[in-house]
XYZ file of C-alpha atoms in Angstrom:
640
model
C 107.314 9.019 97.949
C 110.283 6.844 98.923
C 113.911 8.149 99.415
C 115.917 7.073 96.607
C 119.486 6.161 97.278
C 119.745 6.802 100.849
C 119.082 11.025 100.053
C 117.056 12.285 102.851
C 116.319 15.881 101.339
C 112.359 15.171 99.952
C 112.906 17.852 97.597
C 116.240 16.385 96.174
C 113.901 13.021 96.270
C 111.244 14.423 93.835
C 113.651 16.298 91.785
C 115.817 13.022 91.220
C 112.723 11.030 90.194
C 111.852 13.465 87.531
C 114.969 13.485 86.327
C 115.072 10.163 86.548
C 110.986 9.797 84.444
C 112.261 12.026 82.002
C 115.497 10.605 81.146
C 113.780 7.108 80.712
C 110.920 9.205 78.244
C 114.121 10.225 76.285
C 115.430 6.939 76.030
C 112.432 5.147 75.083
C 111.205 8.185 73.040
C 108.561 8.644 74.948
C 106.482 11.656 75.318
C 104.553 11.226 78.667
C 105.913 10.462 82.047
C 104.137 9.054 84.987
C 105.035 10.379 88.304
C 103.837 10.464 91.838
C 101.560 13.838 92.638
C 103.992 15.278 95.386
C 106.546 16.023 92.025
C 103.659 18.225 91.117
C 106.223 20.893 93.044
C 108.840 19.999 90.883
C 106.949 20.943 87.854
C 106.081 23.975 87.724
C 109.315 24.891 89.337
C 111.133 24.161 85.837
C 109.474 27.237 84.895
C 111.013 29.321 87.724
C 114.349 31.137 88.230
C 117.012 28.404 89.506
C 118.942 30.666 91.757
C 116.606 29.790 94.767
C 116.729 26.133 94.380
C 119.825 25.952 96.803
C 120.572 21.992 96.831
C 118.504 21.170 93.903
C 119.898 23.501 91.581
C 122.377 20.847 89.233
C 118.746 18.933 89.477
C 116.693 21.263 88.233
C 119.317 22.388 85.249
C 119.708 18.579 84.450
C 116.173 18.770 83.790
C 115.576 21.316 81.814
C 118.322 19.690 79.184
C 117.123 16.457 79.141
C 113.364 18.035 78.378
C 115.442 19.687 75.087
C 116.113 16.499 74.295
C 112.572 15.648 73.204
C 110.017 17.731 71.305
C 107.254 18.153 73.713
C 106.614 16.285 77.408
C 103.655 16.158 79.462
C 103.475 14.192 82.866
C 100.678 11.861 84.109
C 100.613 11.989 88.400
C 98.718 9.275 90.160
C 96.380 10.641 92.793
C 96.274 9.732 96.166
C 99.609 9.037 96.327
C 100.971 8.941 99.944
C 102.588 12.029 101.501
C 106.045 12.529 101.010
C 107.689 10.989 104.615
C 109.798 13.463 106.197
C 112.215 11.310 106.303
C 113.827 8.294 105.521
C 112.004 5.148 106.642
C 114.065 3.082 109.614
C 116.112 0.257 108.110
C 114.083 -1.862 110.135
C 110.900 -0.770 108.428
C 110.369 -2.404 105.010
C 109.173 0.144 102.678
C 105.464 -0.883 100.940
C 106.313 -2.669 97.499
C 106.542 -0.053 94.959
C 103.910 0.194 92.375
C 104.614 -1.854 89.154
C 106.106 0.660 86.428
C 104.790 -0.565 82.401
C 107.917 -1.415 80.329
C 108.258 0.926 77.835
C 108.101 -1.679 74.994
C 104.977 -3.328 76.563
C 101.838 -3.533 74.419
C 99.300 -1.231 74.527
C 96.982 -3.694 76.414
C 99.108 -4.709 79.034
C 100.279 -1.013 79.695
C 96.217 -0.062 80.047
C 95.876 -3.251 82.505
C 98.619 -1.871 84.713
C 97.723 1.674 84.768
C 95.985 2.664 87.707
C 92.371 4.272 87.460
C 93.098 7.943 88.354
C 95.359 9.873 87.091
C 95.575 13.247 85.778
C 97.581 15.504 83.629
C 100.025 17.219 85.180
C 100.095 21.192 84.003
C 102.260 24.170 85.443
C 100.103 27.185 85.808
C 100.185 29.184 82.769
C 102.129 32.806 83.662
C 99.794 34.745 81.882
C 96.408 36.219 82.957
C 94.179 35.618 80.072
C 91.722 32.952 78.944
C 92.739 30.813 82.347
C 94.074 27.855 80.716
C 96.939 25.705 81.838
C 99.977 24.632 79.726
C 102.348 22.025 79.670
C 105.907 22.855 80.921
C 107.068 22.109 77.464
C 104.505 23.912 75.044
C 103.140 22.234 72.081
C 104.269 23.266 68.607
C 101.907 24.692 66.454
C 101.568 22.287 63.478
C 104.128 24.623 60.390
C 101.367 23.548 57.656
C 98.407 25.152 59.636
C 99.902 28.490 59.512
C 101.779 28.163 56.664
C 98.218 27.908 54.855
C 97.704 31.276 55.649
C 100.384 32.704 53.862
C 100.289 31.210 50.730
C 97.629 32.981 49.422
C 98.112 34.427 46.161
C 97.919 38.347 46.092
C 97.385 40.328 42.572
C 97.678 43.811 43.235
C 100.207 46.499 43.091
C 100.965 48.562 46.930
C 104.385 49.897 47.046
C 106.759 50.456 44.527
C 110.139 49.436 46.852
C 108.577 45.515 46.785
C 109.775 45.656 43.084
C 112.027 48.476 42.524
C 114.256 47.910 46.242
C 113.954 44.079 46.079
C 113.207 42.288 43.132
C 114.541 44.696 40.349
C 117.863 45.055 41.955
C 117.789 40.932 42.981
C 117.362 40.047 39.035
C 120.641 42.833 38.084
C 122.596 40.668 40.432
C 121.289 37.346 39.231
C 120.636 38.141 35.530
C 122.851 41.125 34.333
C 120.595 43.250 34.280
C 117.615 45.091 35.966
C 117.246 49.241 36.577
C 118.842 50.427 40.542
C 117.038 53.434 41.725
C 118.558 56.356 43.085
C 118.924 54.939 46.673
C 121.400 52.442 44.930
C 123.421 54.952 43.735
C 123.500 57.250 47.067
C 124.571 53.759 48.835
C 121.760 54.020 51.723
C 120.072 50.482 50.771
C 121.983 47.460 51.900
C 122.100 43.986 49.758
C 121.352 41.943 52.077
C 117.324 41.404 51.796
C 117.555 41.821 47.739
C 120.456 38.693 47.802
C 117.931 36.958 49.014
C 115.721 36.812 46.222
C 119.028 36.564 43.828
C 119.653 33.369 45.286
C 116.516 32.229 44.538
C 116.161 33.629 41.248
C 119.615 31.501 40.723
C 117.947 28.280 41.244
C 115.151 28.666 38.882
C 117.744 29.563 36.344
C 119.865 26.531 37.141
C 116.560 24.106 37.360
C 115.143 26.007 33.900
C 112.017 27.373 35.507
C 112.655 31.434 35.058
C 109.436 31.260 32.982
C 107.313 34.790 34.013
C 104.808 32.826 35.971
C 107.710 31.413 38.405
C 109.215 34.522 37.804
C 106.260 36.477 39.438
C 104.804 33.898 41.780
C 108.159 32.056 43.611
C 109.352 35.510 45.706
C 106.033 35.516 47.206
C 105.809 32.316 47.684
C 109.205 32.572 49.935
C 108.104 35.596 51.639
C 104.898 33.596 52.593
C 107.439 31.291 54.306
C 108.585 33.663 55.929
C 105.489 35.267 56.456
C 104.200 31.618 58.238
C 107.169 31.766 60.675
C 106.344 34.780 61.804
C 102.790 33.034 62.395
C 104.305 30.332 64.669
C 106.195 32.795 66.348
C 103.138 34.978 67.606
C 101.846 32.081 68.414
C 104.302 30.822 70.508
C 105.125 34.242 72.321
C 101.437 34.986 72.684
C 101.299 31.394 74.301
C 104.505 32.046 76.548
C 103.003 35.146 77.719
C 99.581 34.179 78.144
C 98.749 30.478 77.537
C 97.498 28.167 74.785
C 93.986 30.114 74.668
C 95.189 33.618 74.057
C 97.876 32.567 71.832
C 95.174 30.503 69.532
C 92.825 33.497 69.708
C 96.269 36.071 68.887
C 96.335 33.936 65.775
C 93.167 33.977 64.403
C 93.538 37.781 65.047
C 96.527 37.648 62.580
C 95.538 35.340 60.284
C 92.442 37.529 59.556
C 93.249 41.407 60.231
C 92.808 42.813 56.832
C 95.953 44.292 56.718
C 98.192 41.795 57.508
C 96.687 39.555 55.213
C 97.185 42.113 52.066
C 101.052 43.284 53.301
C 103.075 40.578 54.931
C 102.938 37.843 51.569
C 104.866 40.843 49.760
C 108.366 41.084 49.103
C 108.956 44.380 51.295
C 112.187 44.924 53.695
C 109.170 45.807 55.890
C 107.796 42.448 55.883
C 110.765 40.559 56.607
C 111.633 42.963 59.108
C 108.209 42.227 60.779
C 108.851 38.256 61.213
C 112.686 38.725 62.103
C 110.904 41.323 64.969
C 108.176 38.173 66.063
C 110.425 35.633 66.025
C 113.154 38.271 68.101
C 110.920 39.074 70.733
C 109.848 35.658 71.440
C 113.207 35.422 72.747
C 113.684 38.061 74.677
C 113.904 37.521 78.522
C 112.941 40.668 79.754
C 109.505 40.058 78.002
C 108.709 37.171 79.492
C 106.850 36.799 82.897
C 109.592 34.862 84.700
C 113.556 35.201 83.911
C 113.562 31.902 83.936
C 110.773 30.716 81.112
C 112.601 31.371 78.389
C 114.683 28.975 75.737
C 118.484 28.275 76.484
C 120.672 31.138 74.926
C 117.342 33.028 73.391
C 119.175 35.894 74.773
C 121.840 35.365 71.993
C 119.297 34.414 69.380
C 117.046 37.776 69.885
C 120.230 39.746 69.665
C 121.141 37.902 66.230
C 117.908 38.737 64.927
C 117.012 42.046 66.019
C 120.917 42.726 64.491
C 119.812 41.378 60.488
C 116.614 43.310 60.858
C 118.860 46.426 61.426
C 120.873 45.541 59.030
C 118.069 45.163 56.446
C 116.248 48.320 57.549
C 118.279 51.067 60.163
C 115.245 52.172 61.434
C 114.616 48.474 62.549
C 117.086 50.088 65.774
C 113.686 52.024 67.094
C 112.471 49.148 68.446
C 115.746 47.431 69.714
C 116.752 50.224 71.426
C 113.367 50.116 73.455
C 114.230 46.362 74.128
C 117.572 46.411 75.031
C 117.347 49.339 77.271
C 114.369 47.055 79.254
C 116.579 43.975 79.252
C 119.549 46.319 80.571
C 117.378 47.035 83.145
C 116.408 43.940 84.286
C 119.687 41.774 83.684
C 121.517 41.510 86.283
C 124.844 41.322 84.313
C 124.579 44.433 82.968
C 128.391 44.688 81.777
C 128.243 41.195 80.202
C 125.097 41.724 78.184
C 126.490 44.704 76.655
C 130.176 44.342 75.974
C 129.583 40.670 75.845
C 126.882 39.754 74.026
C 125.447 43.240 72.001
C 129.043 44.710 70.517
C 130.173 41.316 69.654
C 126.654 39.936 68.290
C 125.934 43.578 66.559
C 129.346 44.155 65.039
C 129.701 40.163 63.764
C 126.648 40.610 61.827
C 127.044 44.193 60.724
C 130.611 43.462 59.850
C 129.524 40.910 57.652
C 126.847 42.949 56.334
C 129.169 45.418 55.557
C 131.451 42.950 53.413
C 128.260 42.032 51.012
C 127.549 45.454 50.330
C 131.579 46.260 49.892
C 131.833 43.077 47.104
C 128.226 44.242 45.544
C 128.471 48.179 45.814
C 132.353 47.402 44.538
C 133.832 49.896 47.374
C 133.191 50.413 51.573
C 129.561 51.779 51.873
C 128.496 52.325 55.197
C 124.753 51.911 54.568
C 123.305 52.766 58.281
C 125.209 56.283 58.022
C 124.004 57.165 54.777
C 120.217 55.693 55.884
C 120.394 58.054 58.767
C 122.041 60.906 57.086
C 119.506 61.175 54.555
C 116.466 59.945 56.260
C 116.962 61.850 59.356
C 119.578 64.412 59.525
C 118.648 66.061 55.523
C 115.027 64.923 55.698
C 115.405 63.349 53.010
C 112.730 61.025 52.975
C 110.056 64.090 53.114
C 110.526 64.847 49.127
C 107.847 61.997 49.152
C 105.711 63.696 50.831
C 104.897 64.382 54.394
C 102.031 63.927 57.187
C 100.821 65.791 60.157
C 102.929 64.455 63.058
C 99.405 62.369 64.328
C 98.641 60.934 61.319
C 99.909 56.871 62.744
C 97.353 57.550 65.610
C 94.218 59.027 63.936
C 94.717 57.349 60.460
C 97.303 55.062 59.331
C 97.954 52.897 62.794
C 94.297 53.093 63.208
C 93.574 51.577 59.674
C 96.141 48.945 59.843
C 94.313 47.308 63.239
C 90.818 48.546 61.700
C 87.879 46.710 63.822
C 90.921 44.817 65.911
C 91.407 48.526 67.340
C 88.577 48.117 70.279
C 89.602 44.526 71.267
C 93.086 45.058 71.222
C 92.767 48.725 73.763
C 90.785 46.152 75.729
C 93.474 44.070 75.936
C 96.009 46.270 77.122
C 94.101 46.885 80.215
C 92.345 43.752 81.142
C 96.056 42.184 80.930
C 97.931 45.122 82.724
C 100.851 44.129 80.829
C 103.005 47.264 80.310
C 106.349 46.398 78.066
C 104.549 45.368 75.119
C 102.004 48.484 75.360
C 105.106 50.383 75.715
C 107.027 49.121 72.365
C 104.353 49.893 70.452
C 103.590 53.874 71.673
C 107.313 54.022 71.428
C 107.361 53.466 67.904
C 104.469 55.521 67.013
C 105.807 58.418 68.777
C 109.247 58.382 67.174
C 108.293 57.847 63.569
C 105.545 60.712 64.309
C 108.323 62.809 64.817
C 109.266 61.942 61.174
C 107.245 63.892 58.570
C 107.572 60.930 55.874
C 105.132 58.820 56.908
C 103.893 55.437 55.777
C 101.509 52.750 56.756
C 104.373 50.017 56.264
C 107.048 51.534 58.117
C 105.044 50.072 62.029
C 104.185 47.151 60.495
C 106.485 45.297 62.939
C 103.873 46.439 66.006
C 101.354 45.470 63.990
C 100.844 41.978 65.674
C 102.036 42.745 68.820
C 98.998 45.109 69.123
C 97.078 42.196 67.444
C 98.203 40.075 70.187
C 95.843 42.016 72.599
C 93.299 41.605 70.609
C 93.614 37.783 71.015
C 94.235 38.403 74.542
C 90.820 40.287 74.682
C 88.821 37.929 72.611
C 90.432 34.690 75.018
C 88.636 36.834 77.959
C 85.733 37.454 76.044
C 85.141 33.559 75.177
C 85.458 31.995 79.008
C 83.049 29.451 78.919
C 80.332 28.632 80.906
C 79.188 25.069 82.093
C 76.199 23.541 81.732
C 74.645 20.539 82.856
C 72.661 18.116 80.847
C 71.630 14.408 81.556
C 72.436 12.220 78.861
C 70.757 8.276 79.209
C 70.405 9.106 83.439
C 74.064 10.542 83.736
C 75.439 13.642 83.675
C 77.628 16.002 81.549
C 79.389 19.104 81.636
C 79.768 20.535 77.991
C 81.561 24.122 77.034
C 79.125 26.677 75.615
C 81.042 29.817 73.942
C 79.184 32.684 75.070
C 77.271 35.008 72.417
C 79.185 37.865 73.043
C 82.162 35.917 71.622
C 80.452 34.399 68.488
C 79.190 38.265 67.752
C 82.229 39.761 68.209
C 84.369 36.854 65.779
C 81.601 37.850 62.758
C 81.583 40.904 63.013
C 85.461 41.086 62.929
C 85.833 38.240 60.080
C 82.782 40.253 58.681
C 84.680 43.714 58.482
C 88.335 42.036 57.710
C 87.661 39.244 55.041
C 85.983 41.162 52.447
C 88.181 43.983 52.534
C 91.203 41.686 52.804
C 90.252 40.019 49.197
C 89.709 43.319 47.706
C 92.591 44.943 48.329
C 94.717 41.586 47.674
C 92.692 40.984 44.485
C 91.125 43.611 42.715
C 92.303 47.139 44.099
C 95.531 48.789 41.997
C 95.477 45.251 39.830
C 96.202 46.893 36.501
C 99.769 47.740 36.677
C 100.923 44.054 37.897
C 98.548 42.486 34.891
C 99.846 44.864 32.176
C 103.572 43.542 33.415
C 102.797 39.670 32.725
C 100.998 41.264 29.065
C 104.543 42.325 27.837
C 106.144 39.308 29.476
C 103.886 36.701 27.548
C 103.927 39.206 24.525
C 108.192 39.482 24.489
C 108.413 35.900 25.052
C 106.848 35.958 21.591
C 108.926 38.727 20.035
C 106.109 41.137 19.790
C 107.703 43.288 22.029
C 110.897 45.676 20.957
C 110.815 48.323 23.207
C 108.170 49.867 25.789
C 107.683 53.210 27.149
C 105.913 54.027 30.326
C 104.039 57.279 30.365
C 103.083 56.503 33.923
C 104.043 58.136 37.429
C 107.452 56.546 38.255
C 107.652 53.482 39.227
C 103.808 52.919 38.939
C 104.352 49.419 37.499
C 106.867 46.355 38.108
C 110.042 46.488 35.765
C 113.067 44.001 34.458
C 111.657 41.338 36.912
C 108.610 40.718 35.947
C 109.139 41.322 32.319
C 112.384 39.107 32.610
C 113.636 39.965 28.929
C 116.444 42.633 28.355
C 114.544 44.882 25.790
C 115.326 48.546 26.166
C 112.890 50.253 28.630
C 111.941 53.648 29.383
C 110.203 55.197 32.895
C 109.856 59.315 34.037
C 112.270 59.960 36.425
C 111.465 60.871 39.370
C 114.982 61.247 41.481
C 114.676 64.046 44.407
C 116.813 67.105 43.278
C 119.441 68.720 45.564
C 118.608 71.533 44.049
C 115.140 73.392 45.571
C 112.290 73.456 42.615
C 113.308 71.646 40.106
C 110.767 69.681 38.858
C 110.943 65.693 38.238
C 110.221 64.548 34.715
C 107.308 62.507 36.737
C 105.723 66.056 37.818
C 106.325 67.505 34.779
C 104.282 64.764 32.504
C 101.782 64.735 35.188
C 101.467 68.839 34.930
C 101.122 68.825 31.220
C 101.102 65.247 29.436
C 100.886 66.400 26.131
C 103.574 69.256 26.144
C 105.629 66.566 27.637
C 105.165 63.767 24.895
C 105.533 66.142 22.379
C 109.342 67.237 23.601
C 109.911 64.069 24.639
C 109.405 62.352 20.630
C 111.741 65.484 19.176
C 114.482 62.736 19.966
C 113.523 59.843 21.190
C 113.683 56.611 19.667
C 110.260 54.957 19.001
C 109.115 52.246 21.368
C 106.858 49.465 20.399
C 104.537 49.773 22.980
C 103.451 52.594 25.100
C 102.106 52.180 28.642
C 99.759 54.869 30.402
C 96.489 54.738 32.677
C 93.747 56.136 31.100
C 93.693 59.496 33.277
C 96.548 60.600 30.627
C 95.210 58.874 27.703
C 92.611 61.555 26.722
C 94.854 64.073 26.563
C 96.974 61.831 24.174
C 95.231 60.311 22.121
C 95.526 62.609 19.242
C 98.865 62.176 19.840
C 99.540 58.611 19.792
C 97.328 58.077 16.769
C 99.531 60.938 14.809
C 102.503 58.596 16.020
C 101.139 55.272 14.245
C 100.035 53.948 17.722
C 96.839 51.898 18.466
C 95.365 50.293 21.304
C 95.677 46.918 22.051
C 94.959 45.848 25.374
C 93.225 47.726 28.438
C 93.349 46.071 32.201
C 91.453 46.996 35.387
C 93.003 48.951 37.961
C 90.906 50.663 40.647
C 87.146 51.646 41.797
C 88.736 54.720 43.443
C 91.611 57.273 43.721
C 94.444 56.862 46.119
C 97.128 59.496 45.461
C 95.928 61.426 42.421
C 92.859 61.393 40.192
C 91.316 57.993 39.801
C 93.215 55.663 37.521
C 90.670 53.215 36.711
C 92.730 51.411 34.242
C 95.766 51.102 32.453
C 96.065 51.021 28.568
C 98.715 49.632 26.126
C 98.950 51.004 23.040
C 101.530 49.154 20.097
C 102.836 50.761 17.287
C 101.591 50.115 13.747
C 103.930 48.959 11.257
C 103.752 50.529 8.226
């Protein structure tokens, strides 16, 4: 290479030509830039820490922000370039004429005519160990549409009752008036902040006219499959910083087709928001990363802005953050500026804040983490829901989530020998094991990371092997995928897919059909009043029916006081002595709602009360909680 300006540091030569090819690519807007193979050094030194660099250090950070400047760069080197001279050539000595550059704005022909015959792309190793790939220094975004297709999918069935009652019930009192807040409301330990959300959007299609029930039922998901995709591209891009292009793509197609993310992350849970706020977090996190020096500009301050909303949306969010930060304290080495810095200011901006939504909404000071904790952990209050052996995430509910991604993704851990992300995710199985409320939702933030190994596995699994074939007297090298890897992807899309459909299609489908019923039905004035002799909170409420008509649910609020019964328990213990006290007073609905486990029992009843049936609707092959509920009936009264 020749010296440029008189410098006679080589290193300071390269390092000023780069800067010098990419600031031309970002004036030009040009993506590619064609450089002499001794800047090859240069490189894949943008990935490194810049603390060693010594005189190339304002270089090397000049660099990096001129590559922000464009959205991806790759770099072309010319082989057989000359060795770098160790010094400056005598002034005597006339340098060789440099090699003619193409002008940016030249056409296409002329650029091919100058270009010389070898070249070749120019790729810093990739940090990670798996599939053996190299990547750009600036990776390549994932395409949004391509994983946003994955999300959009359309999901019928009922799961949890907090993606209605905790979200979109208390979303439509803020946007519409009205709409039925659940005891956690009223003992302030749920924060606003996720259901305001969904009040902003129901908003909109009140301003644009479009709160029909079918927008009103399909646009939250539709949103939380946004969000759901960015939690996609996020995977991908922290599987890819970790491990290269291969793994990542593989880490996708493990997402994109585990049978439990596919049924869970589309729905309107804190959970699942919490889940892509933790993907997108830990992608910028630096203590995660290989190299100090890999990650974005500030991601330090981004991942601490995230990982801050998710607490604020769910407290127990902090289980995993506390794992992080205490790694990252470990490893910074300005350990007093990252925390009084960057966490109290960063955590108390955004909790403050949080703090002042729930103070105008809640209409006095609520300190939601506090009363979260109190209850959850310090009263046990959680465990009136039931409770769980203290193994049950590692012998059932863990081990259902990854299903047949549980081999590949234990195989993962170890071929990689990566330990931090292993760590997170036994961290947060062991602490909410020493919870005895248990649920499959609450670790559905480690979900992918532990899905990540399973890409990470199935990259390993898939090296290629060449082969040689002559093709019209010359030969070829073409990639053939090994058979291990083409069993291993069917019989995972084999044992995913069709469980993935049912459970998003046709399992617990009853009690979110027998919601748009009423809707269509009150639309039409046919509906005056309805009464659900159901478990509570069995079905969606105010927002999917989206017409104020009085409304009428068992109660099923925990008691402070030690065995007292819930009006839920006590129709479930004897439905018929229940309906009978409960029409002494009551004011007749229109319609009456039950699954058909509690209609024999009432029949005779509902008949003596002037009530027929009018409409039945699927609901299950099989029993989850209680007795099978294979459907769910409406009965109407009879006018007389």
């Amino acid at each position: 290479m020749q010296c440029m300006y008189g410098v006679k540091d080589v290193e300071h030569d390269e390092a000023l030509a780069t800067r010098l090819a990419i600031d031309l690519c970002c004036q030009y807007q040009r993506s590619c830039a064609v450089l002499e193979r001794d800047c090859l050094n240069i490189i894949q030194n943008l990935r490194e820490p810049v603390n060693g660099f010594s005189t190339i250090e304002p270089l090397i950070y000049d660099i990096r922000e001129l590559r922000q400047r464009l959205n991806s760069i790759s770099f072309v080197l010319l082989r057989g370039a000359p060795p770098p001279p160790t010094a400056c050539p005598h002034p005597a000595t006339k340098p060789p004429p440099p090699a003619a550059l193409p002008n940016p704005l030249m056409p296409p022909k002329a650029k091919e005519a100058m270009s010389p015959p070898n070249v070749e792309k120019a790729t810093a190793t990739s940090q990670g160990r798996g599939g053996g790939d190299a990547i750009d220094p600036q990776p390549r975004r994932l395409p949004f549409a391509e994983v946003a297709q994955r999300s959009l999918g359309d999901s019928n069935t009922y799961f949890n009752p907090d993606e209605h009652w905790q979200a979109l019930e208390v979303a439509h009192r803020i946007a519409f008036g009205y709409g039925h807040l659940t005891w956690e409301w009223k003992k302030g330990i749920r924060s606003y902040l996720h259901p305001v959300l969904f009040a902003a959007l129901y908003k909109a299609l009140a301003f644009l006219r479009l709160d029909s029930p079918w927008f009103m039922v399909r646009a939250p998901r539709l949103v939380q499959s946004i969000f759901a995709a960015v939690g996609d591209l996020y995977l991908y891009k922290f599987s890819q910083a970790l491990f290269g292009d291969n793994v990542a793509t593989w880490a996708l197609l493990a997402q994109l087709t585990n049978w439990f993310m596919f049924f869970c992350i589309p729905r309107t849970l804190s959970n699942c928001l919490e889940t892509v706020l933790t993907l997108v977090s830990l992608y910028y996190w630096p203590c995660l990363r290989t190299s100090s020096g890999a990650g974005p500009c500030g991601s330090r301050k981004c991942a601490l802005v995230l990982a801050a909303i998710a607490c604020a949306i769910r407290p127990t969010s902090a289980i995993t953050w506390v794992y992080v930060g205490f790694l990252e304290l470990l490893m910074t080495r300005h350990k007093l500026k990252f925390v009084l810095l960057e966490v109290i200011p960063i955590g108390g901006l955004v909790l403050g804040l949080t703090f002042l939504l729930d103070r105008q909404l809640y209409g006095s000071w609520v300190i939601v983490p506090i009363n979260f904790l109190k209850f959850n952990f310090f009263s046990s209050g959680g465990d009136y829901y039931g409770t769980h052996a203290w193994h049950w995430y590692i012998t059932q509910g863990f081990t259902v989530m990854l299903f047949t991604y549980l081999p590949f993704s234990v195989a993962g851990v170890v071929m990689s020998k990566e330990w931090k992300l292993p760590g997170l995710i036994v961290w947060v199985l062991g602490t909410y094991s020493l919870l005895g409320h248990k649920e499959f939702r609450f670790v559905l933030p480690v979900l992918p990371v532990a899905l990540l190994f399973s890409g990470y596995s199935l990259a390993n699994l898939g090296k290629c092997e060449l082969s040689k074939r002559k093709v019209k007297e010359s030969s070829s090298s073409h990639k053939k995928c090994s058979l291990k890897l083409q069993l291993a992807v069917f019989f995972l899309l084999v044992t995913n897919f069709p469980m993935a459909i049912y459970m998003s299609m046709i399992h617990q489908r009853g009690t979110e059909d027998v919601m748009h019923y009423l809707s269509n039905e009150a639309r039409e004035n046919k509906v005056k009043s309805i009464l659900f002799l159901t478990p509570c909170h069995a079905t969606p409420y105010y927002s999917t029916l989206h017409h104020n008509i009085p409304m009428r649910f068992l109660d099923c609020t925990p008691s402070e006081e030690k065995g007292i019964i819930d009006e839920s328990d006590q129709f479930l213990n004897d439905p018929l002595g229940f309906a009978m006290k409960l029409a002494r007073n009551w004011t007749q609905p229109s319609h009456v709602v039950l699954f058909d486990s509690q209609e024999k029992p009432l029949k005779e009843f509902l008949v003596s009360h002037h009530y027929s049936e009018v409409q039945r609707f699927f609901h299950a092959h099989f029993k989850v909680d209680r007795e099978l509920q294979a459907s769910v009936v409406v009965y109407a009264l009879q006018r007389q």
